XYZ file of C-alpha atoms in Angstrom:
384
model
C -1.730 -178.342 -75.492
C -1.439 -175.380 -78.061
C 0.095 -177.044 -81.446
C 2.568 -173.993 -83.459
C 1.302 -172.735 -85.920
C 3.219 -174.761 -88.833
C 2.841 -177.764 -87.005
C -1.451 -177.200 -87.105
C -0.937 -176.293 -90.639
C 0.647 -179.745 -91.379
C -2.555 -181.494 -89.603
C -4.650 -179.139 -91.945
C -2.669 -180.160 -95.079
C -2.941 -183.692 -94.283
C -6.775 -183.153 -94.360
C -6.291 -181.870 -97.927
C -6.757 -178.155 -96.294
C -4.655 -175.789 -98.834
C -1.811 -174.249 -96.994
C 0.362 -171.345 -98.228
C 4.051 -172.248 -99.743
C 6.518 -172.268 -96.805
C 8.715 -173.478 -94.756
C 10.339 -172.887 -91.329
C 13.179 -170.777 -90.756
C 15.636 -170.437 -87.630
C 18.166 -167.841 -88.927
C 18.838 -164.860 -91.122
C 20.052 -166.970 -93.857
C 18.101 -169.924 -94.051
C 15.430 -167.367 -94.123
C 16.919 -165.303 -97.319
C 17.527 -168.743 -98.862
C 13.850 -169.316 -98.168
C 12.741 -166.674 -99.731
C 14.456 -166.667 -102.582
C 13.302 -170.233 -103.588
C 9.130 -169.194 -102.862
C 9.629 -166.033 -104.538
C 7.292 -162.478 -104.423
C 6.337 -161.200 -101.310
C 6.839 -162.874 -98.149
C 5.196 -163.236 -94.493
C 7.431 -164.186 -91.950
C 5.333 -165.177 -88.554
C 6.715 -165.938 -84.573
C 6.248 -169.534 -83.804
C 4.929 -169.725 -80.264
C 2.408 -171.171 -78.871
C 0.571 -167.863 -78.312
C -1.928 -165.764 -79.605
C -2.384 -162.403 -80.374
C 1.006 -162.334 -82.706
C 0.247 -159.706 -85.323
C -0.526 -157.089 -82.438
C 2.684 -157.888 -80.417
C 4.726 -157.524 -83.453
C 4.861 -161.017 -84.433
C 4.285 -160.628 -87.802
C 6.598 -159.460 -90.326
C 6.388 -158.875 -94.609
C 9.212 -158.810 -96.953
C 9.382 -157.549 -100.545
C 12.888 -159.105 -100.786
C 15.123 -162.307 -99.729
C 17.346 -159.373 -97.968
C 14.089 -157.898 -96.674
C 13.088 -161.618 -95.292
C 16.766 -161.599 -93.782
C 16.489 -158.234 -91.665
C 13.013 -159.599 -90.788
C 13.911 -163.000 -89.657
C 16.901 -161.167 -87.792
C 14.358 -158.988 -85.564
C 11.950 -161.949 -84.250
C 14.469 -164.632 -83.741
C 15.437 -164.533 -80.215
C 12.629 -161.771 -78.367
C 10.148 -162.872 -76.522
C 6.396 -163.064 -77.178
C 3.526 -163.949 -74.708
C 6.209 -165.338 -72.676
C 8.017 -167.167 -75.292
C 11.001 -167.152 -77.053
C 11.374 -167.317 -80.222
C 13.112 -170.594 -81.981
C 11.278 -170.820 -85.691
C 9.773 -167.968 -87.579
C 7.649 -169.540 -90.588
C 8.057 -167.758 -93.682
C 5.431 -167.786 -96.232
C 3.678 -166.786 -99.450
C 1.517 -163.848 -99.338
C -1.556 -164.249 -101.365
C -3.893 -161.915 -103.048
C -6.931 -161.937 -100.923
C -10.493 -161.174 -101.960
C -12.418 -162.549 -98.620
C -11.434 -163.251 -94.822
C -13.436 -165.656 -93.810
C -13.240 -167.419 -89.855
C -13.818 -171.362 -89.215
C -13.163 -172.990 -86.176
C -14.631 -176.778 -84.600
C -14.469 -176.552 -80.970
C -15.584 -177.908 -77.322
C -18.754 -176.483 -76.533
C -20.289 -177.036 -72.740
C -23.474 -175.791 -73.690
C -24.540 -178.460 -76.132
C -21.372 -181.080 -74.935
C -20.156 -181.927 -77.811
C -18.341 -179.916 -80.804
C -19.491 -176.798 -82.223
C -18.907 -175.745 -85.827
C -18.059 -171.666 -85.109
C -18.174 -170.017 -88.788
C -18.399 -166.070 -89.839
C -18.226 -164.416 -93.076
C -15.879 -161.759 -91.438
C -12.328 -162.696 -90.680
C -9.096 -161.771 -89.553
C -9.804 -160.482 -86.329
C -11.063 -162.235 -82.989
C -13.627 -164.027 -82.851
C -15.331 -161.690 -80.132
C -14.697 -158.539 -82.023
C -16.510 -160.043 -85.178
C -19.513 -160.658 -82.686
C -19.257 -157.629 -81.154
C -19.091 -155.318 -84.641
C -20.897 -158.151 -86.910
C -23.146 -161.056 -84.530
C -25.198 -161.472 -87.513
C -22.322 -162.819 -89.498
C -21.476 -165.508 -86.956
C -22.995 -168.907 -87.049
C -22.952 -171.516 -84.940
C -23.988 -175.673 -85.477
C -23.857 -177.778 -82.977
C -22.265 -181.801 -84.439
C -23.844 -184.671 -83.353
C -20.088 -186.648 -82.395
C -22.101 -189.991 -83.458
C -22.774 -188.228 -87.325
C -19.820 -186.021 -87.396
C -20.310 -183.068 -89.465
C -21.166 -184.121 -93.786
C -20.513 -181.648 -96.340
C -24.008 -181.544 -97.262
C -24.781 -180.404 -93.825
C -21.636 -177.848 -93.520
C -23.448 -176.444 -97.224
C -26.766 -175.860 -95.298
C -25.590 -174.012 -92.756
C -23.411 -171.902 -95.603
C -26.855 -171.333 -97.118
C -28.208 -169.221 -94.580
C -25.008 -166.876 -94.953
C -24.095 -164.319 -96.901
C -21.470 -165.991 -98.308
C -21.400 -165.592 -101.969
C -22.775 -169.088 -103.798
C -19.991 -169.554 -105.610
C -17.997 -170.334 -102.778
C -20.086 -172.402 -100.579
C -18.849 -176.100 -101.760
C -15.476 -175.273 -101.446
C -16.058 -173.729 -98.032
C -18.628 -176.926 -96.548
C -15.539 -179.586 -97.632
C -13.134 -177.178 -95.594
C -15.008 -177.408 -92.749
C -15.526 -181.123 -93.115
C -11.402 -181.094 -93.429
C -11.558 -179.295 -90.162
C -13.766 -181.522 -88.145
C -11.718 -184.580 -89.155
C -8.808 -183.376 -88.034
C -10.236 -182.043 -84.757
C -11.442 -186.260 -84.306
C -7.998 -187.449 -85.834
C -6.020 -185.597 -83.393
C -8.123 -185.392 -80.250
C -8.377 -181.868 -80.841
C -10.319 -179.500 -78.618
C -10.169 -176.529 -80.560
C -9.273 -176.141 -84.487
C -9.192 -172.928 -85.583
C -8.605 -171.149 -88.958
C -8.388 -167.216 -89.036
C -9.027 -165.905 -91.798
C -9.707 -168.763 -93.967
C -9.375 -166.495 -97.149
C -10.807 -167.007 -100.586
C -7.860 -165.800 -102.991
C -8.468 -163.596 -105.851
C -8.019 -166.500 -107.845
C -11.346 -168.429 -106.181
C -9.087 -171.038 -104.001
C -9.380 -170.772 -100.632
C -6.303 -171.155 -98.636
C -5.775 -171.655 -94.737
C -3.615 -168.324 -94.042
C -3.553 -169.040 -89.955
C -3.909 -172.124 -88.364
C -4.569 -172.505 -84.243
C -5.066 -176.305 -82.928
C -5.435 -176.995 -79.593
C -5.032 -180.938 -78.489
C -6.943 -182.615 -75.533
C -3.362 -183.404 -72.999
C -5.382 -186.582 -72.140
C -4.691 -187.830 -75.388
C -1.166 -186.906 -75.873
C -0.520 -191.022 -75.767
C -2.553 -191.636 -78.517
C -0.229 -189.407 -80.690
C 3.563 -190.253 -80.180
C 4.512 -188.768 -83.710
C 3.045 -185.245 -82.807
C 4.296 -185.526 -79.128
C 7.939 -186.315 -80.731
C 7.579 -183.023 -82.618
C 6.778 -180.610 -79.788
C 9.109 -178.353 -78.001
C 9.482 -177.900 -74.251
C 7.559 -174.735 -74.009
C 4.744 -176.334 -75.799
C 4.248 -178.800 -73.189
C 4.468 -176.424 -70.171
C -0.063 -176.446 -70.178
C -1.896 -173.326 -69.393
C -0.885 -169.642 -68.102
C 1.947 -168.466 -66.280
C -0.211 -168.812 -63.259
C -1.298 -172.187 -63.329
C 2.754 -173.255 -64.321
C 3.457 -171.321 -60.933
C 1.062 -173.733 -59.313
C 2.332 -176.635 -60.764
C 5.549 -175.365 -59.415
C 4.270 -175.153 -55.901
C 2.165 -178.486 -56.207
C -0.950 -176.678 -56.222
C -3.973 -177.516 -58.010
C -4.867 -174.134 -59.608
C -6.581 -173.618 -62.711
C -7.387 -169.953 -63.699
C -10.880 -168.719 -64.551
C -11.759 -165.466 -66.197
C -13.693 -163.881 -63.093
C -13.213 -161.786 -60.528
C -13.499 -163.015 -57.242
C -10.312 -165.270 -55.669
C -11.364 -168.567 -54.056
C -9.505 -170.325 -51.718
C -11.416 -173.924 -50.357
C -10.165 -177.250 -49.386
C -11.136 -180.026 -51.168
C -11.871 -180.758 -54.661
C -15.631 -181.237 -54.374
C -16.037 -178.294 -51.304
C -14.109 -175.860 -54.357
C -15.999 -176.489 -56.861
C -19.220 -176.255 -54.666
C -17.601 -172.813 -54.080
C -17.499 -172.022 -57.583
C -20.814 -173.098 -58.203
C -22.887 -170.959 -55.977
C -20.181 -167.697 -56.966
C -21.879 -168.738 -60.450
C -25.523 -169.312 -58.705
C -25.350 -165.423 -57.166
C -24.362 -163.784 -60.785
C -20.680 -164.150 -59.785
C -18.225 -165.085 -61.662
C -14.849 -166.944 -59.993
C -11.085 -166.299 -60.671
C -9.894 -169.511 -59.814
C -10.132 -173.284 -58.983
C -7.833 -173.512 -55.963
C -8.083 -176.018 -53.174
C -5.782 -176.252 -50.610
C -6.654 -179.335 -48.024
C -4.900 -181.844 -47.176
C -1.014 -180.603 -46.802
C -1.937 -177.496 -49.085
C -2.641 -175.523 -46.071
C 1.138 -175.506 -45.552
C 1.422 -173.748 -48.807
C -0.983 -171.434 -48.027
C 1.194 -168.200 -48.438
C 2.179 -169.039 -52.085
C -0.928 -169.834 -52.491
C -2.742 -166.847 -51.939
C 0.051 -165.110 -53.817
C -1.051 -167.057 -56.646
C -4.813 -165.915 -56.418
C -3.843 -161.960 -56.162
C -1.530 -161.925 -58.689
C -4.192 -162.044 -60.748
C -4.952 -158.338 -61.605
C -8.561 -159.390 -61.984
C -9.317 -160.259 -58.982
C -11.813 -157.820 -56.980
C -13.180 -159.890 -53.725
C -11.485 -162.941 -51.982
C -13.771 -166.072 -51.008
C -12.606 -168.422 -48.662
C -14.699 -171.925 -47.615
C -13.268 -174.283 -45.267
C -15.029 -177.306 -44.325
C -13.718 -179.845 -41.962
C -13.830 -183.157 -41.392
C -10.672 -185.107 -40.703
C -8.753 -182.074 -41.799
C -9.073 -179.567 -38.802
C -10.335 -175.902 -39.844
C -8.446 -173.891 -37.031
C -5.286 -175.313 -38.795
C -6.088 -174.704 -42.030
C -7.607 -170.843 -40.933
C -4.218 -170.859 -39.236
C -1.842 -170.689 -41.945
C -4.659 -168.597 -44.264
C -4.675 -165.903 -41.576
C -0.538 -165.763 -41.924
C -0.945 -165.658 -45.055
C -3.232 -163.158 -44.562
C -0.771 -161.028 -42.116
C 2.087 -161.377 -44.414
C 0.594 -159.995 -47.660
C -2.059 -157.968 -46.378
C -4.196 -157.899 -49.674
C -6.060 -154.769 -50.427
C -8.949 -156.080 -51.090
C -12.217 -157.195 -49.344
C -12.100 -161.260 -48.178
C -15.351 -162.947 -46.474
C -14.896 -166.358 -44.203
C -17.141 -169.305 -43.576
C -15.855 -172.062 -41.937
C -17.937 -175.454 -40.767
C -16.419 -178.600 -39.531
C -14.263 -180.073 -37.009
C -12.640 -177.099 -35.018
C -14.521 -174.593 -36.133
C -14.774 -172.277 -32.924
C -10.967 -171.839 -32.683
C -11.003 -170.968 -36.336
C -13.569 -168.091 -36.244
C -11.618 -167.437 -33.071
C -8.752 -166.989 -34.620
C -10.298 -165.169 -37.719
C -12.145 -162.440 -35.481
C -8.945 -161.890 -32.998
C -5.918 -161.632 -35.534
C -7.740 -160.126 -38.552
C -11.273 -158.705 -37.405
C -12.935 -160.135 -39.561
C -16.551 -162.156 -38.678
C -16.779 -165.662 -40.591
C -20.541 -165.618 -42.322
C -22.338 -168.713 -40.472
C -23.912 -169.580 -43.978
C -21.632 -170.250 -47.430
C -24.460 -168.595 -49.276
C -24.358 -165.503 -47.072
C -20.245 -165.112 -47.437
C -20.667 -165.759 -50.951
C -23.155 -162.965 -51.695
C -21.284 -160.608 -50.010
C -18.394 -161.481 -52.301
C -19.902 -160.950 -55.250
C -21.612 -157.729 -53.931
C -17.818 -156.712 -52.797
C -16.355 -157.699 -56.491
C -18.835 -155.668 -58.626
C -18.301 -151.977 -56.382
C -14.397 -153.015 -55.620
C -12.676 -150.046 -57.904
C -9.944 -151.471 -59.957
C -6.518 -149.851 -59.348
């Protein structure tokens, strides 16, 4: 549940987090007004709950309440990741000496938070690894301690963040892990965290990401968000939704299509097991099979996807019905690339039947055979 950008920054403030002067405009003129009261230069940002702003023109500066005006005149209204745009927040530009990037997050490697910090900001988090790793640093937090100041100013001390700077920057990050707590947070992000010319150091971006499950625990931020905020995850996983699928999207390459929860992740498991890496969480048992031509819509209209894995195991659910509306599906949108069967269960020999006759295809007798061959078939597929 991705919070807008102001709305993050109010969390932050409320931590005693130093936010630019601003305020959120919806029109031309409220936005002149608005900068005529902060005065100087201006920034005037998309509100959406989407990254990636600045390089999808997003992002807009002003020397000028008519300057603000024009600029508040082009974003209002376009669309951006998908999104309209309602609010633009207008801010004060500040003289910056230092970027700096800060984020408290879900980590599945240690289960629990992780404090992500670098000494380069402004940019992605995976192009300051890729052009500076040795300027990112990473501390796991103990949920029972939480993360101390004192402990935020060790980690600072093996950076090469200049001294002068550290305290200010360990009771930032502090701020930042207890609002990740307060708010059920999964991700808090600030990029850049920049230290002004003047020494303060202000939150210039804020990203804040909050745990769905939670939502009841927080009525007065749930009363604040707008119906596009509360449409959860991509444009693929809203189609789902729509169809009454349970689809999540991964960011791998080969398309799986199982029934049953515990039978898809299996699936997913053993992709991961054979240096794989899946596409997709999709199971389609019990009346899901009836869906099945959406449904494998769904899985190749995701340009990523390179190989096609599909695992049916049957136990009160027949497989020859389930194979039956997959091979349709099949028929229908003839996908252009390579898919591998294997099917076990209760009517099994009129679904590999069925597989071999209508598509020609042989269903591999073992998962761990079908799954190789998928991964094999993802990592030579050419992408077109």
């Amino acid at each position: 549940m991705k919070l807008l950008e102001y709305q993050g920054k109010r969390l932050l403030a409320d931590a005693d987090v130093r936010i630019p002067q601003g305020t959120v405009v919806d029109s031309p003129e409220s936005a002149m007004r608005a900068a005529t009261a902060i005065g100087g230069r201006v920034v005037l940002k998309a509100q959406v709950p989407t990254g990636k702003r600045g390089k999808s023109g997003g992002v807009l500066f002003a020397d000028s309440p008519a300057q603000a005006a024009d600029a508040a005149r082009q974003l209002l209204g376009t669309e951006l990741g998908g999104y309209r745009v309602q609010e633009v927040l207008l801010e004060q530009c500040v003289d910056i000496e230092q970027e700096l990037y800060a984020a408290i997050l879900n980590d599945a490697q240690s289960k629990g938070p992780l404090l992500l910090f670098a000494t380069a900001g402004g940019m992605d988090i995976e192009e300051i690894n890729a052009e500076s790793p040795d300027r990112v640093h990473r501390l796991p937090i103990d949920i029972l301690w939480g993360l101390a100041e004192d402990v935020a100013a060790d980690m600072l001390a093996g950076t090469d963040l200049p001294e002068k700077s550290r305290r200010a920057v360990a009771r930032t990050l502090a701020a930042l892990y207890q609002t990740y707590r307060s708010a059920d947070a999964d991700l808090v992000e600030v990029n850049p965290l920049a230290v002004t010319t003047s020494g303060e150091l202000v939150a210039l971006d804020s990203k804040v990401s909050l745990d769905p499950g939670a939502l009841t625990r927080h009525s007065s931020l749930v009363a604040d968000l707008r119906a596009d905020q509360l449409e959860v995850g991509t444009e693929l996983e809203r189609r789902g939704r729509e169809l009454g699928l349970q689809f999540i999207e991964l960011d791998g390459d080969i398309g799986i299509l199982a029934n049953g929860a515990g039978l898809t992740m299996t699936s997913l498991d053993v992709v991961n097991h054979y240096g794989g890496k899946p596409a997709n969480f999709l199971e389609i048992g019990g009346d899901a099979y009836t869906k099945a031509t959406p449904a494998l819509k769904l899985v190749l209209d995701n340009p990523r996807v390179r190989s096609l894995l599909i695992n049916f195991c049957g136990a009160f659910a027949r497989t020859d019905v389930m194979a039956e509306g997959v091979v349709a599906a099949i028929e229908e949108l003839r996908p252009e690339i390579p898919y591998f069967f294997t099917i076990h269960g209760t009517g099994e020999q009129e679904a590999i039947r069925l597989v071999q006759e209508r598509l020609g295809v042989q269903p591999y007798e073992l998962m761990d055979d079908a799954v190789k061959a998928a991964v094999a078939a993802a990592a030579t597929t050419v992408e077109v």
